[in-house]
Short mmCIF file of C-alpha atoms in Angstrom, two decimals:
data_model
loop_
_atom_site.label_atom_id
_atom_site.label_comp_id
_atom_site.label_asym_id
_atom_site.label_seq_id
_atom_site.Cartn_x
_atom_site.Cartn_y
_atom_site.Cartn_z
CA UNK A 101 23.01 -91.81 109.64
CA UNK A 102 23.50 -94.15 112.50
CA UNK A 103 26.81 -92.46 113.79
CA UNK A 104 25.58 -90.21 116.34
CA UNK A 105 26.72 -92.00 119.45
CA UNK A 106 29.33 -90.36 121.46
CA UNK A 107 32.73 -90.10 120.14
CA UNK A 108 34.24 -89.67 123.43
CA UNK A 109 36.33 -92.17 125.36
CA UNK A 110 34.62 -93.12 128.61
CA UNK A 111 35.15 -92.25 131.33
CA UNK A 112 37.15 -89.11 131.39
CA UNK A 113 39.05 -88.60 134.68
CA UNK A 114 38.62 -85.35 136.29
CA UNK A 115 42.30 -85.43 137.14
CA UNK A 116 43.14 -85.39 133.47
CA UNK A 117 41.28 -82.02 132.97
CA UNK A 118 43.42 -80.57 135.70
CA UNK A 119 46.73 -81.75 134.32
CA UNK A 120 48.66 -79.03 132.32
CA UNK A 121 48.88 -79.98 128.51
CA UNK A 122 52.24 -81.47 127.51
CA UNK A 123 54.07 -79.64 124.75
CA UNK A 124 55.32 -81.80 121.71
CA UNK A 125 56.63 -80.96 118.37
CA UNK A 126 53.62 -82.68 116.68
CA UNK A 127 51.30 -80.32 118.48
CA UNK A 128 48.03 -81.90 117.21
CA UNK A 129 47.03 -84.58 114.71
CA UNK A 130 44.33 -82.20 113.31
CA UNK A 131 45.83 -79.87 110.75
CA UNK A 132 45.41 -76.18 110.50
CA UNK A 133 45.02 -74.18 107.28
CA UNK A 134 45.85 -70.44 107.66
CA UNK A 135 44.85 -67.74 105.26
CA UNK A 136 47.82 -65.43 104.58
CA UNK A 137 47.26 -61.71 104.22
CA UNK A 138 48.07 -58.22 105.56
CA UNK A 139 48.77 -59.36 109.22
CA UNK A 140 50.53 -62.54 108.26
CA UNK A 141 52.81 -62.15 105.36
CA UNK A 142 56.29 -61.35 106.82
CA UNK A 143 58.81 -64.13 106.97
CA UNK A 144 58.83 -63.80 110.84
CA UNK A 145 55.04 -64.14 111.24
CA UNK A 146 54.86 -67.00 108.75
CA UNK A 147 57.69 -68.85 110.53
CA UNK A 148 55.86 -68.42 113.87
CA UNK A 149 52.67 -69.59 112.32
CA UNK A 150 54.31 -72.81 110.96
CA UNK A 151 55.94 -73.46 114.36
CA UNK A 152 52.57 -73.06 115.99
CA UNK A 153 51.03 -75.67 113.79
CA UNK A 154 49.93 -74.30 110.39
CA UNK A 155 50.58 -76.83 107.71
CA UNK A 156 48.69 -75.44 104.78
CA UNK A 157 48.71 -71.72 103.71
CA UNK A 158 45.57 -70.53 101.79
CA UNK A 159 45.85 -67.72 99.32
CA UNK A 160 42.50 -65.85 98.74
CA UNK A 161 42.93 -64.24 95.27
CA UNK A 162 39.52 -62.54 95.53
CA UNK A 163 41.33 -59.51 96.81
CA UNK A 164 44.83 -57.98 96.15
CA UNK A 165 46.72 -58.40 92.95
CA UNK A 166 48.70 -61.45 91.99
CA UNK A 167 52.04 -59.76 92.75
CA UNK A 168 51.03 -59.03 96.30
CA UNK A 169 50.27 -62.76 96.83
CA UNK A 170 53.38 -63.67 95.03
CA UNK A 171 55.39 -61.75 97.52
CA UNK A 172 53.71 -63.42 100.38
CA UNK A 173 54.38 -66.78 98.73
CA UNK A 174 58.12 -66.04 98.49
CA UNK A 175 58.09 -65.13 102.22
CA UNK A 176 56.31 -68.53 102.88
CA UNK A 177 58.98 -70.35 100.93
CA UNK A 178 61.64 -68.53 102.94
CA UNK A 179 60.01 -69.40 106.27
CA UNK A 180 59.65 -73.09 105.24
CA UNK A 181 63.40 -73.21 104.61
CA UNK A 182 64.00 -71.30 107.97
CA UNK A 183 61.83 -73.69 110.03
CA UNK A 184 62.30 -76.79 108.11
CA UNK A 185 58.54 -77.35 108.21
CA UNK A 186 56.76 -78.35 105.05
CA UNK A 187 53.64 -76.31 104.07
CA UNK A 188 51.08 -76.91 101.35
CA UNK A 189 49.61 -74.08 99.24
CA UNK A 190 45.87 -73.73 98.64
CA UNK A 191 44.41 -71.31 96.07
CA UNK A 192 40.86 -70.16 96.82
CA UNK A 193 38.59 -69.22 93.82
CA UNK A 194 36.10 -66.30 94.03
CA UNK A 195 33.43 -68.40 92.17
CA UNK A 196 29.89 -67.22 91.60
CA UNK A 197 29.92 -64.53 94.21
CA UNK A 198 27.73 -61.49 94.04
CA UNK A 199 29.62 -58.35 95.08
CA UNK A 200 28.61 -54.90 96.00
CA UNK A 201 31.02 -52.39 94.49
CA UNK A 202 31.86 -49.27 96.70
CA UNK A 203 34.26 -47.23 94.49
CA UNK A 204 34.62 -44.32 96.83
CA UNK A 205 35.49 -46.68 99.73
CA UNK A 206 33.54 -44.35 102.13
CA UNK A 207 31.86 -46.23 104.92
CA UNK A 208 28.12 -46.58 104.21
CA UNK A 209 25.72 -46.57 107.34
CA UNK A 210 22.26 -48.29 106.98
CA UNK A 211 19.50 -47.75 109.60
CA UNK A 212 17.07 -50.39 110.75
CA UNK A 213 13.65 -50.15 109.16
CA UNK A 214 14.87 -47.88 106.32
CA UNK A 215 15.11 -49.01 102.65
CA UNK A 216 18.01 -49.50 100.33
CA UNK A 217 18.06 -50.25 96.60
CA UNK A 218 20.24 -52.92 94.98
CA UNK A 219 20.85 -52.07 91.31
CA UNK A 220 22.91 -53.87 88.62
CA UNK A 221 23.98 -50.43 87.34
CA UNK A 222 27.65 -50.37 88.33
CA UNK A 223 28.23 -46.83 87.00
CA UNK A 224 26.38 -45.41 89.95
CA UNK A 225 28.16 -44.53 93.30
CA UNK A 226 27.28 -46.74 96.45
CA UNK A 227 25.45 -44.90 99.10
CA UNK A 228 23.12 -45.61 102.00
CA UNK A 229 20.20 -45.33 99.62
CA UNK A 230 21.72 -47.43 96.64
CA UNK A 231 24.17 -50.29 96.31
CA UNK A 232 25.51 -51.29 92.80
CA UNK A 233 26.04 -55.06 92.40
CA UNK A 234 27.97 -57.10 89.83
CA UNK A 235 24.94 -59.44 88.93
CA UNK A 236 22.38 -58.37 86.44
CA UNK A 237 19.89 -61.12 87.11
CA UNK A 238 19.25 -60.52 90.84
CA UNK A 239 15.68 -58.94 90.23
CA UNK A 240 14.79 -62.11 88.17
CA UNK A 241 15.68 -64.64 90.88
CA UNK A 242 14.34 -62.92 94.13
CA UNK A 243 10.85 -62.21 95.10
CA UNK A 244 9.11 -60.21 97.95
CA UNK A 245 9.98 -61.72 101.39
CA UNK A 246 13.33 -63.22 100.42
CA UNK A 247 16.32 -62.73 102.70
CA UNK A 248 19.57 -61.19 101.59
CA UNK A 249 22.71 -60.80 103.63
CA UNK A 250 25.42 -58.33 102.93
CA UNK A 251 28.72 -57.29 104.40
CA UNK A 252 32.45 -57.38 104.16
CA UNK A 253 33.25 -60.43 106.09
CA UNK A 254 30.24 -62.50 105.95
CA UNK A 255 27.96 -62.33 109.06
CA UNK A 256 30.08 -63.47 111.91
CA UNK A 257 27.24 -62.89 114.33
CA UNK A 258 28.49 -59.55 115.38
CA UNK A 259 26.05 -57.90 113.25
CA UNK A 260 27.39 -54.29 113.12
CA UNK A 261 29.58 -54.77 110.00
CA UNK A 262 26.94 -56.73 108.04
CA UNK A 263 23.35 -56.23 107.29
CA UNK A 264 20.25 -58.34 106.88
CA UNK A 265 17.86 -57.25 104.22
CA UNK A 266 14.32 -58.30 103.39
CA UNK A 267 13.10 -57.90 99.66
CA UNK A 268 10.16 -55.58 99.79
CA UNK A 269 9.62 -55.07 96.03
CA UNK A 270 11.26 -55.77 92.67
CA UNK A 271 11.25 -52.68 90.29
CA UNK A 272 12.53 -53.54 86.83
CA UNK A 273 16.17 -54.55 87.35
CA UNK A 274 16.25 -53.04 90.72
CA UNK A 275 15.53 -54.70 94.03
CA UNK A 276 14.18 -52.68 96.87
CA UNK A 277 14.98 -54.02 100.36
CA UNK A 278 13.87 -53.26 103.94
CA UNK A 279 16.83 -53.05 106.36
CA UNK A 280 16.49 -55.38 109.23
CA UNK A 281 19.44 -54.23 111.52
CA UNK A 282 21.60 -50.98 111.64
CA UNK A 283 24.98 -51.67 110.33
CA UNK A 284 28.11 -49.70 108.98
CA UNK A 285 29.67 -51.29 105.87
CA UNK A 286 33.26 -50.51 105.39
CA UNK A 287 35.78 -51.24 102.54
CA UNK A 288 35.52 -51.30 98.81
CA UNK A 289 33.63 -54.54 98.33
CA UNK A 290 30.88 -56.41 100.26
CA UNK A 291 29.67 -59.96 99.62
CA UNK A 292 25.99 -60.43 98.97
CA UNK A 293 24.43 -63.78 99.85
CA UNK A 294 20.71 -64.47 98.87
CA UNK A 295 19.49 -67.31 101.20
CA UNK A 296 18.60 -70.41 99.24
CA UNK A 297 18.57 -68.73 95.88
CA UNK A 298 20.45 -70.15 92.87
CA UNK A 299 22.79 -67.65 91.35
CA UNK A 300 23.36 -68.51 87.77
CA UNK A 301 27.05 -67.80 87.48
CA UNK A 302 29.76 -70.18 86.43
CA UNK A 303 31.56 -72.00 89.35
CA UNK A 304 34.91 -71.01 87.81
CA UNK A 305 34.69 -67.49 86.70
CA UNK A 306 36.90 -66.11 83.92
CA UNK A 307 38.84 -64.19 86.56
CA UNK A 308 39.42 -67.46 88.45
CA UNK A 309 40.55 -69.19 85.27
CA UNK A 310 42.95 -66.39 84.57
CA UNK A 311 44.49 -66.45 88.10
CA UNK A 312 44.88 -70.36 88.12
CA UNK A 313 46.30 -70.34 84.68
CA UNK A 314 48.96 -67.65 85.58
CA UNK A 315 49.53 -67.53 89.31
CA UNK A 316 48.40 -71.17 90.07
CA UNK A 317 50.53 -72.77 87.35
CA UNK A 318 53.65 -70.68 88.00
CA UNK A 319 53.45 -71.79 91.81
CA UNK A 320 52.38 -75.41 91.14
CA UNK A 321 49.64 -75.05 93.70
CA UNK A 322 48.85 -78.24 95.87
CA UNK A 323 45.12 -77.54 96.46
CA UNK A 324 42.38 -75.67 94.59
CA UNK A 325 39.46 -74.69 96.95
CA UNK A 326 36.60 -74.68 94.60
CA UNK A 327 34.19 -71.99 96.02
CA UNK A 328 30.37 -72.42 95.84
CA UNK A 329 30.52 -75.99 94.57
CA UNK A 330 26.84 -77.02 93.77
CA UNK A 331 27.15 -80.16 91.60
CA UNK A 332 29.60 -82.70 90.95
CA UNK A 333 29.80 -81.37 87.39
CA UNK A 334 31.44 -78.20 88.77
CA UNK A 335 34.36 -80.40 90.16
CA UNK A 336 34.62 -82.31 86.86
CA UNK A 337 34.85 -79.16 84.90
CA UNK A 338 37.42 -77.67 87.19
CA UNK A 339 39.58 -80.99 86.84
CA UNK A 340 39.30 -80.89 83.19
CA UNK A 341 40.52 -77.18 83.27
CA UNK A 342 43.42 -78.12 85.50
CA UNK A 343 44.48 -81.15 83.54
CA UNK A 344 44.80 -78.96 80.40
CA UNK A 345 47.24 -76.76 82.36
CA UNK A 346 49.96 -79.48 82.44
CA UNK A 347 51.68 -78.63 85.71
CA UNK A 348 48.47 -78.77 87.64
CA UNK A 349 47.18 -82.20 86.86
CA UNK A 350 48.22 -83.38 90.30
CA UNK A 351 46.54 -80.43 91.99
CA UNK A 352 43.82 -81.66 94.42
CA UNK A 353 40.45 -80.16 94.18
CA UNK A 354 38.56 -79.45 97.44
CA UNK A 355 34.88 -78.69 96.91
CA UNK A 356 33.67 -75.90 99.13
CA UNK A 357 30.23 -76.51 100.28
CA UNK A 358 28.33 -73.35 101.14
CA UNK A 359 24.75 -73.48 100.13
CA UNK A 360 21.75 -75.87 100.45
CA UNK A 361 22.27 -76.60 96.73
CA UNK A 362 25.67 -77.99 97.41
CA UNK A 363 24.29 -79.99 100.47
CA UNK A 364 21.55 -81.58 98.16
CA UNK A 365 24.29 -82.97 95.83
CA UNK A 366 26.78 -83.69 98.71
CA UNK A 367 27.34 -87.46 97.98
CA UNK A 368 27.98 -86.95 94.26
CA UNK A 369 30.36 -83.97 94.91
CA UNK A 370 32.30 -86.01 97.49
CA UNK A 371 32.76 -88.82 95.01
CA UNK A 372 34.28 -86.25 92.41
CA UNK A 373 36.37 -84.21 94.75
CA UNK A 374 39.69 -84.89 96.52
CA UNK A 375 38.37 -83.32 99.77
CA UNK A 376 35.63 -81.17 101.04
CA UNK A 377 35.59 -77.76 102.82
CA UNK A 378 32.57 -77.11 104.93
CA UNK A 379 32.14 -73.29 104.62
CA UNK A 380 30.00 -72.77 107.77
CA UNK A 381 29.85 -69.01 107.31
CA UNK A 382 27.64 -69.12 104.11
CA UNK A 383 25.93 -72.44 105.14
CA UNK A 384 24.88 -70.90 108.41
CA UNK A 385 22.98 -68.38 106.35
CA UNK A 386 21.31 -70.80 104.03
CA UNK A 387 20.32 -73.21 106.78
CA UNK A 388 18.26 -72.43 109.87
CA UNK A 389 20.59 -72.24 112.89
CA UNK A 390 19.27 -75.39 114.48
CA UNK A 391 20.26 -77.38 111.43
CA UNK A 392 23.97 -76.47 111.19
CA UNK A 393 25.29 -79.00 113.69
CA UNK A 394 23.46 -81.94 111.83
CA UNK A 395 24.83 -81.21 108.38
CA UNK A 396 28.29 -80.79 110.04
CA UNK A 397 28.01 -84.33 111.54
CA UNK A 398 26.49 -85.95 108.58
CA UNK A 399 29.01 -84.47 106.13
CA UNK A 400 32.01 -85.29 108.38
CA UNK A 401 30.93 -88.80 108.68
CA UNK A 402 30.60 -89.20 104.95
CA UNK A 403 34.08 -87.73 104.26
CA UNK A 404 35.66 -89.95 107.02
CA UNK A 405 34.06 -93.19 105.62
CA UNK A 406 35.15 -92.25 102.06
CA UNK A 407 38.68 -91.45 103.46
CA UNK A 408 38.69 -88.08 102.08
CA UNK A 409 39.95 -85.10 104.05
CA UNK A 410 37.19 -82.75 105.57
CA UNK A 411 38.09 -79.25 106.45
CA UNK A 412 35.92 -77.08 108.57
CA UNK A 413 35.69 -73.16 108.51
CA UNK A 414 34.67 -70.34 110.94
CA UNK A 415 35.67 -71.63 114.32
CA UNK A 416 37.21 -68.75 116.38
CA UNK A 417 35.88 -65.56 114.73
CA UNK A 418 36.27 -63.64 118.05
CA UNK A 419 40.08 -64.22 117.91
CA UNK A 420 40.12 -61.73 115.04
CA UNK A 421 40.31 -59.07 117.67
CA UNK A 422 40.83 -60.98 120.99
CA UNK A 423 43.58 -63.15 122.57
CA UNK A 424 41.15 -65.78 123.77
CA UNK A 425 38.22 -67.56 121.90
CA UNK A 426 34.87 -67.59 123.47
CA UNK A 427 33.80 -70.70 125.59
CA UNK A 428 31.34 -71.66 122.71
CA UNK A 429 34.09 -71.45 120.24
CA UNK A 430 36.58 -73.46 122.18
CA UNK A 431 33.85 -76.12 122.58
CA UNK A 432 33.08 -75.86 118.83
CA UNK A 433 36.76 -76.65 117.91
CA UNK A 434 36.77 -79.63 120.12
CA UNK A 435 33.64 -80.82 118.73
CA UNK A 436 34.89 -80.49 115.25
CA UNK A 437 37.79 -82.81 116.15
CA UNK A 438 35.44 -85.32 117.93
CA UNK A 439 33.08 -85.26 114.80
CA UNK A 440 36.00 -86.32 112.62
CA UNK A 441 37.48 -83.24 110.95
CA UNK A 442 40.82 -83.38 109.27
CA UNK A 443 41.64 -79.81 109.44
CA UNK A 444 40.47 -76.46 110.75
CA UNK A 445 40.65 -73.54 108.32
CA UNK A 446 41.26 -69.99 109.66
CA UNK A 447 40.13 -67.11 107.57
CA UNK A 448 39.94 -63.47 109.04
CA UNK A 449 41.55 -64.68 112.20
CA UNK A 450 44.98 -65.01 110.44
CA UNK A 451 44.46 -62.75 107.46
CA UNK A 452 43.62 -59.60 109.10
CA UNK A 453 43.31 -60.63 112.66
CA UNK A 454 45.53 -59.13 115.45
CA UNK A 455 46.72 -62.45 116.75
CA UNK A 456 47.46 -64.88 113.91
CA UNK A 457 50.04 -66.91 115.77
CA UNK A 458 48.21 -67.13 119.08
CA UNK A 459 45.02 -68.26 117.11
CA UNK A 460 46.91 -71.09 115.47
CA UNK A 461 48.48 -72.20 118.72
CA UNK A 462 45.27 -71.92 120.67
CA UNK A 463 43.28 -74.06 118.09
CA UNK A 464 46.18 -76.51 117.91
CA UNK A 465 46.01 -76.90 121.78
CA UNK A 466 42.30 -77.47 121.82
CA UNK A 467 42.62 -80.08 119.03
CA UNK A 468 45.31 -81.88 120.86
CA UNK A 469 43.16 -82.08 124.07
CA UNK A 470 40.20 -83.41 122.09
CA UNK A 471 42.30 -86.05 120.38
CA UNK A 472 43.25 -87.56 123.63
CA UNK A 473 39.63 -88.50 124.33
CA UNK A 474 38.62 -89.25 120.75
CA UNK A 475 37.07 -92.79 120.95
CA UNK A 476 39.36 -94.40 118.37
CA UNK A 477 38.10 -97.98 119.34
CA UNK A 478 34.51 -97.12 118.33
CA UNK A 479 35.60 -95.18 115.29
CA UNK A 480 37.66 -98.15 114.04
CA UNK A 481 34.89 -100.64 114.39
CA UNK A 482 32.54 -98.17 112.61
CA UNK A 483 34.95 -97.77 109.78
CA UNK A 484 35.60 -101.42 109.36
CA UNK A 485 32.02 -102.13 109.34
CA UNK A 486 31.27 -99.39 106.75
CA UNK A 487 33.93 -100.67 104.45
CA UNK A 488 32.53 -104.26 104.62
CA UNK A 489 34.05 -107.30 103.15
CA UNK A 490 35.77 -108.34 101.03
CA UNK A 491 38.11 -105.47 101.56
CA UNK A 492 40.53 -104.30 98.92
CA UNK A 493 44.16 -105.38 99.39
CA UNK A 494 45.30 -101.91 100.41
CA UNK A 495 42.43 -101.28 102.80
CA UNK A 496 42.95 -104.50 104.65
CA UNK A 497 46.78 -103.77 104.97
CA UNK A 498 45.96 -100.19 106.23
CA UNK A 499 43.35 -101.35 108.75
CA UNK A 500 45.64 -104.21 109.98
CA UNK A 501 48.60 -101.71 110.32
CA UNK A 502 46.36 -99.53 112.62
CA UNK A 503 45.00 -102.39 114.59
CA UNK A 504 48.45 -103.89 115.15
CA UNK A 505 49.87 -100.41 116.17
CA UNK A 506 47.09 -99.90 118.82
CA UNK A 507 47.41 -103.39 120.19
CA UNK A 508 51.24 -103.08 120.71
CA UNK A 509 50.88 -99.46 121.70
CA UNK A 510 53.19 -98.38 119.14
CA UNK A 511 54.35 -94.81 119.36
CA UNK A 512 54.24 -94.22 115.70
CA UNK A 513 53.19 -95.87 112.33
CA UNK A 514 55.75 -95.43 109.47
CA UNK A 515 54.37 -95.87 106.01
CA UNK A 516 56.39 -96.02 102.84
CA UNK A 517 54.33 -94.67 99.98
CA UNK A 518 54.86 -93.15 96.48
CA UNK A 519 51.42 -91.93 95.56
CA UNK A 520 50.56 -91.11 99.10
CA UNK A 521 47.42 -93.34 98.85
CA UNK A 522 48.58 -96.04 101.33
CA UNK A 523 49.43 -93.34 103.91
CA UNK A 524 46.09 -91.72 103.50
CA UNK A 525 44.19 -95.08 103.96
CA UNK A 526 46.12 -95.66 107.15
CA UNK A 527 45.12 -92.19 108.34
CA UNK A 528 41.42 -93.01 107.45
CA UNK A 529 41.35 -95.36 110.39
CA UNK A 530 42.43 -92.51 112.68
CA UNK A 531 45.11 -94.26 114.71
CA UNK A 532 45.89 -92.63 118.01
CA UNK A 533 49.55 -92.23 117.12
CA UNK A 534 51.19 -90.09 114.40
CA UNK A 535 51.66 -91.68 110.88
CA UNK A 536 54.95 -90.70 109.42
CA UNK A 537 54.52 -91.08 105.79
CA UNK A 538 57.79 -91.50 103.95
CA UNK A 539 57.29 -90.39 100.48
CA UNK A 540 59.52 -92.30 98.01
CA UNK A 541 60.30 -89.96 95.01
CA UNK A 542 59.57 -91.50 91.54
CA UNK A 543 61.41 -90.63 88.42
CA UNK A 544 58.99 -89.96 85.69
CA UNK A 545 59.28 -88.61 82.21
CA UNK A 546 57.16 -86.76 79.78
CA UNK A 547 59.42 -87.96 76.77
CA UNK A 548 61.30 -84.64 76.87
CA UNK A 549 62.64 -84.44 80.35
CA UNK A 550 62.88 -86.62 83.49
CA UNK A 551 61.51 -85.21 86.72
CA UNK A 552 61.26 -86.39 90.35
CA UNK A 553 57.77 -86.62 91.76
CA UNK A 554 57.08 -86.78 95.45
CA UNK A 555 56.92 -83.18 96.71
CA UNK A 556 53.25 -82.80 95.61
CA UNK A 557 52.41 -86.06 97.44
CA UNK A 558 54.19 -85.06 100.55
CA UNK A 559 52.55 -81.61 100.77
CA UNK A 560 49.14 -82.95 100.03
CA UNK A 561 49.21 -85.23 103.08
CA UNK A 562 49.69 -81.95 105.17
CA UNK A 563 45.94 -81.64 105.26
CA UNK A 564 45.04 -85.12 106.47
CA UNK A 565 44.61 -85.81 110.13
CA UNK A 566 47.52 -87.59 111.72
CA UNK A 567 49.73 -87.77 108.63
CA UNK A 568 53.34 -86.26 108.80
CA UNK A 569 55.21 -86.52 105.68
CA UNK A 570 59.01 -86.93 105.13
CA UNK A 571 60.45 -86.84 101.70
CA UNK A 572 62.98 -89.68 101.32
CA UNK A 573 66.31 -88.64 100.09
CA UNK A 574 66.77 -89.86 96.42
CA UNK A 575 70.32 -90.73 97.25
CA UNK A 576 69.15 -93.47 99.60
CA UNK A 577 67.22 -94.96 96.71
CA UNK A 578 70.07 -95.47 94.32
CA UNK A 579 69.09 -99.21 93.93
CA UNK A 580 66.06 -101.03 94.99
CA UNK A 581 67.67 -103.70 97.22
CA UNK A 582 66.97 -104.12 100.97
CA UNK A 583 69.70 -102.00 102.26
CA UNK A 584 68.22 -98.92 100.76
CA UNK A 585 64.88 -99.47 102.55
CA UNK A 586 66.81 -99.94 105.69
CA UNK A 587 68.58 -96.60 105.31
CA UNK A 588 65.26 -94.89 104.43
CA UNK A 589 63.56 -96.48 107.48
CA UNK A 590 66.56 -95.30 109.78
CA UNK A 591 66.16 -91.76 108.31
CA UNK A 592 62.41 -91.90 109.21
CA UNK A 593 63.18 -93.12 112.75
CA UNK A 594 65.64 -90.37 113.19
CA UNK A 595 63.05 -87.88 112.14
CA UNK A 596 60.50 -89.30 114.78
CA UNK A 597 63.29 -89.21 117.46
CA UNK A 598 64.12 -85.59 116.72
CA UNK A 599 60.44 -84.67 116.77
CA UNK A 600 60.18 -86.29 120.20
CA UNK A 601 57.58 -88.95 119.19
CA UNK A 602 59.88 -91.98 119.28
CA UNK A 603 62.13 -92.86 122.20
CA UNK A 604 64.27 -95.74 123.33
CA UNK A 605 62.39 -99.14 123.69
CA UNK A 606 59.39 -97.85 121.78
CA UNK A 607 57.59 -100.05 119.32
CA UNK A 608 57.06 -98.90 115.68
CA UNK A 609 54.72 -100.32 113.08
CA UNK A 610 56.15 -100.24 109.61
CA UNK A 611 54.04 -100.58 106.56
CA UNK A 612 55.83 -101.09 103.16
CA UNK A 613 55.85 -102.85 99.95
CA UNK A 614 58.41 -105.56 99.28
CA UNK A 615 58.30 -106.71 95.73
CA UNK A 616 54.65 -107.55 95.14
CA UNK A 617 53.79 -108.15 98.74
CA UNK A 618 52.69 -105.51 101.28
CA UNK A 619 54.28 -106.03 104.67
CA UNK A 620 53.19 -104.80 108.14
CA UNK A 621 56.03 -105.30 110.63
CA UNK A 622 56.43 -104.37 114.20
CA UNK A 623 59.93 -103.41 115.35
CA UNK A 624 61.15 -102.67 118.91
CA UNK A 625 63.82 -100.03 119.28
CA UNK A 626 66.93 -100.56 121.30
CA UNK A 627 68.56 -97.81 123.31
#
């Protein structure tokens, strides 16, 4: 890891700090994933979220029934039509999560220095003396002195809703714990996290498989967020499962890293996965606090060099109940951008928080400010050096397009792509200007029926920093001669003009395939 020099452009003028931020319709290059739930499922609120900068919607099927989430998804589709803003769909699995079941849903208060028993007997009622869990083997994997965290929304740092326990003895199947902080647990289910302990449950639970095969297939999900990924094998098995489901063989798998076990196998996991989600909530429990920043920087660097999207969670917890983030949180979001994140994932803040729309627009504004000072020059050199020579054909075209765009101060890069790979490679070099990726639909057949592909590819670029997809109109593509490319290019330019990123006399870099050759050209616009 030799990448820890400042990713800031020097010097920053004080004057620029005092200028008000400009509004633009591409608010930020960094993307925002919002989790939809009770406070964010109406067409109105979702439309406002899309306008504020959300480009992927996450559905957490560990709670609520599929019908509830289906209704939310129909509202999302209506909002997409209304706002004309594309949005990807991410399904989050439950994975090997140990849960405490509180059937009566009465709140349970735990007192510091008292004791509480964790038992696998789920017939029993939860109380302040006894908590039934869904995992029979806990007593076999923990020992005296181990740390266990427990709460409804894992340990945000405001420790009144979650509790920290220390194992004091193991009695048969039961685990007796000393309570380290007073807390009140509310709701019907709490998550249990045992620090640095391997929970021997499958990464895709039977419930996950059922939800993916029904809800996931029916809705052709773009992304699967694979919770608690611990080994590359987890990703391979999930991919095998998806490819058997027909409609989901194009779904991208994002490995969610949330334990030391996942970090240990990070490089192998990164090779297998389409992207990475760094779940800092759980990781913050598994790692000592002083190590959290290091793994973030190291992991983001590796994702960037591999050209795979990296998503960061848990950034503005306090906005769940407040209109403004704390200073530390605002700084944290900015650092995530400077460290190289592609997207920021919001959980409780949009799911049940009081200010889902304000949270998205606040995060988006912080990202936009950080992008202005992101040291692109240094990043570019570092990436080229990392990739080394000889470069693949595509990689050299992508890096040349970015270099040209920066040299001529182009206002956008337009990239024609059918698989989305070329556009993602251009984004890998983190140009300072937006990349409009024009996804050319392809006709394909499974011998029974013909179908147009392209929508998947377009939506999957919605999680990549700096990529803004436009789906080319198949009517423009009737034949493959030059006139059609011309009309598609004009449509893309119009899109950029409407969005306010291209104006008269601007230069635009275009990257496309002509026959067997890849061409990077610079065009200068008239009035």
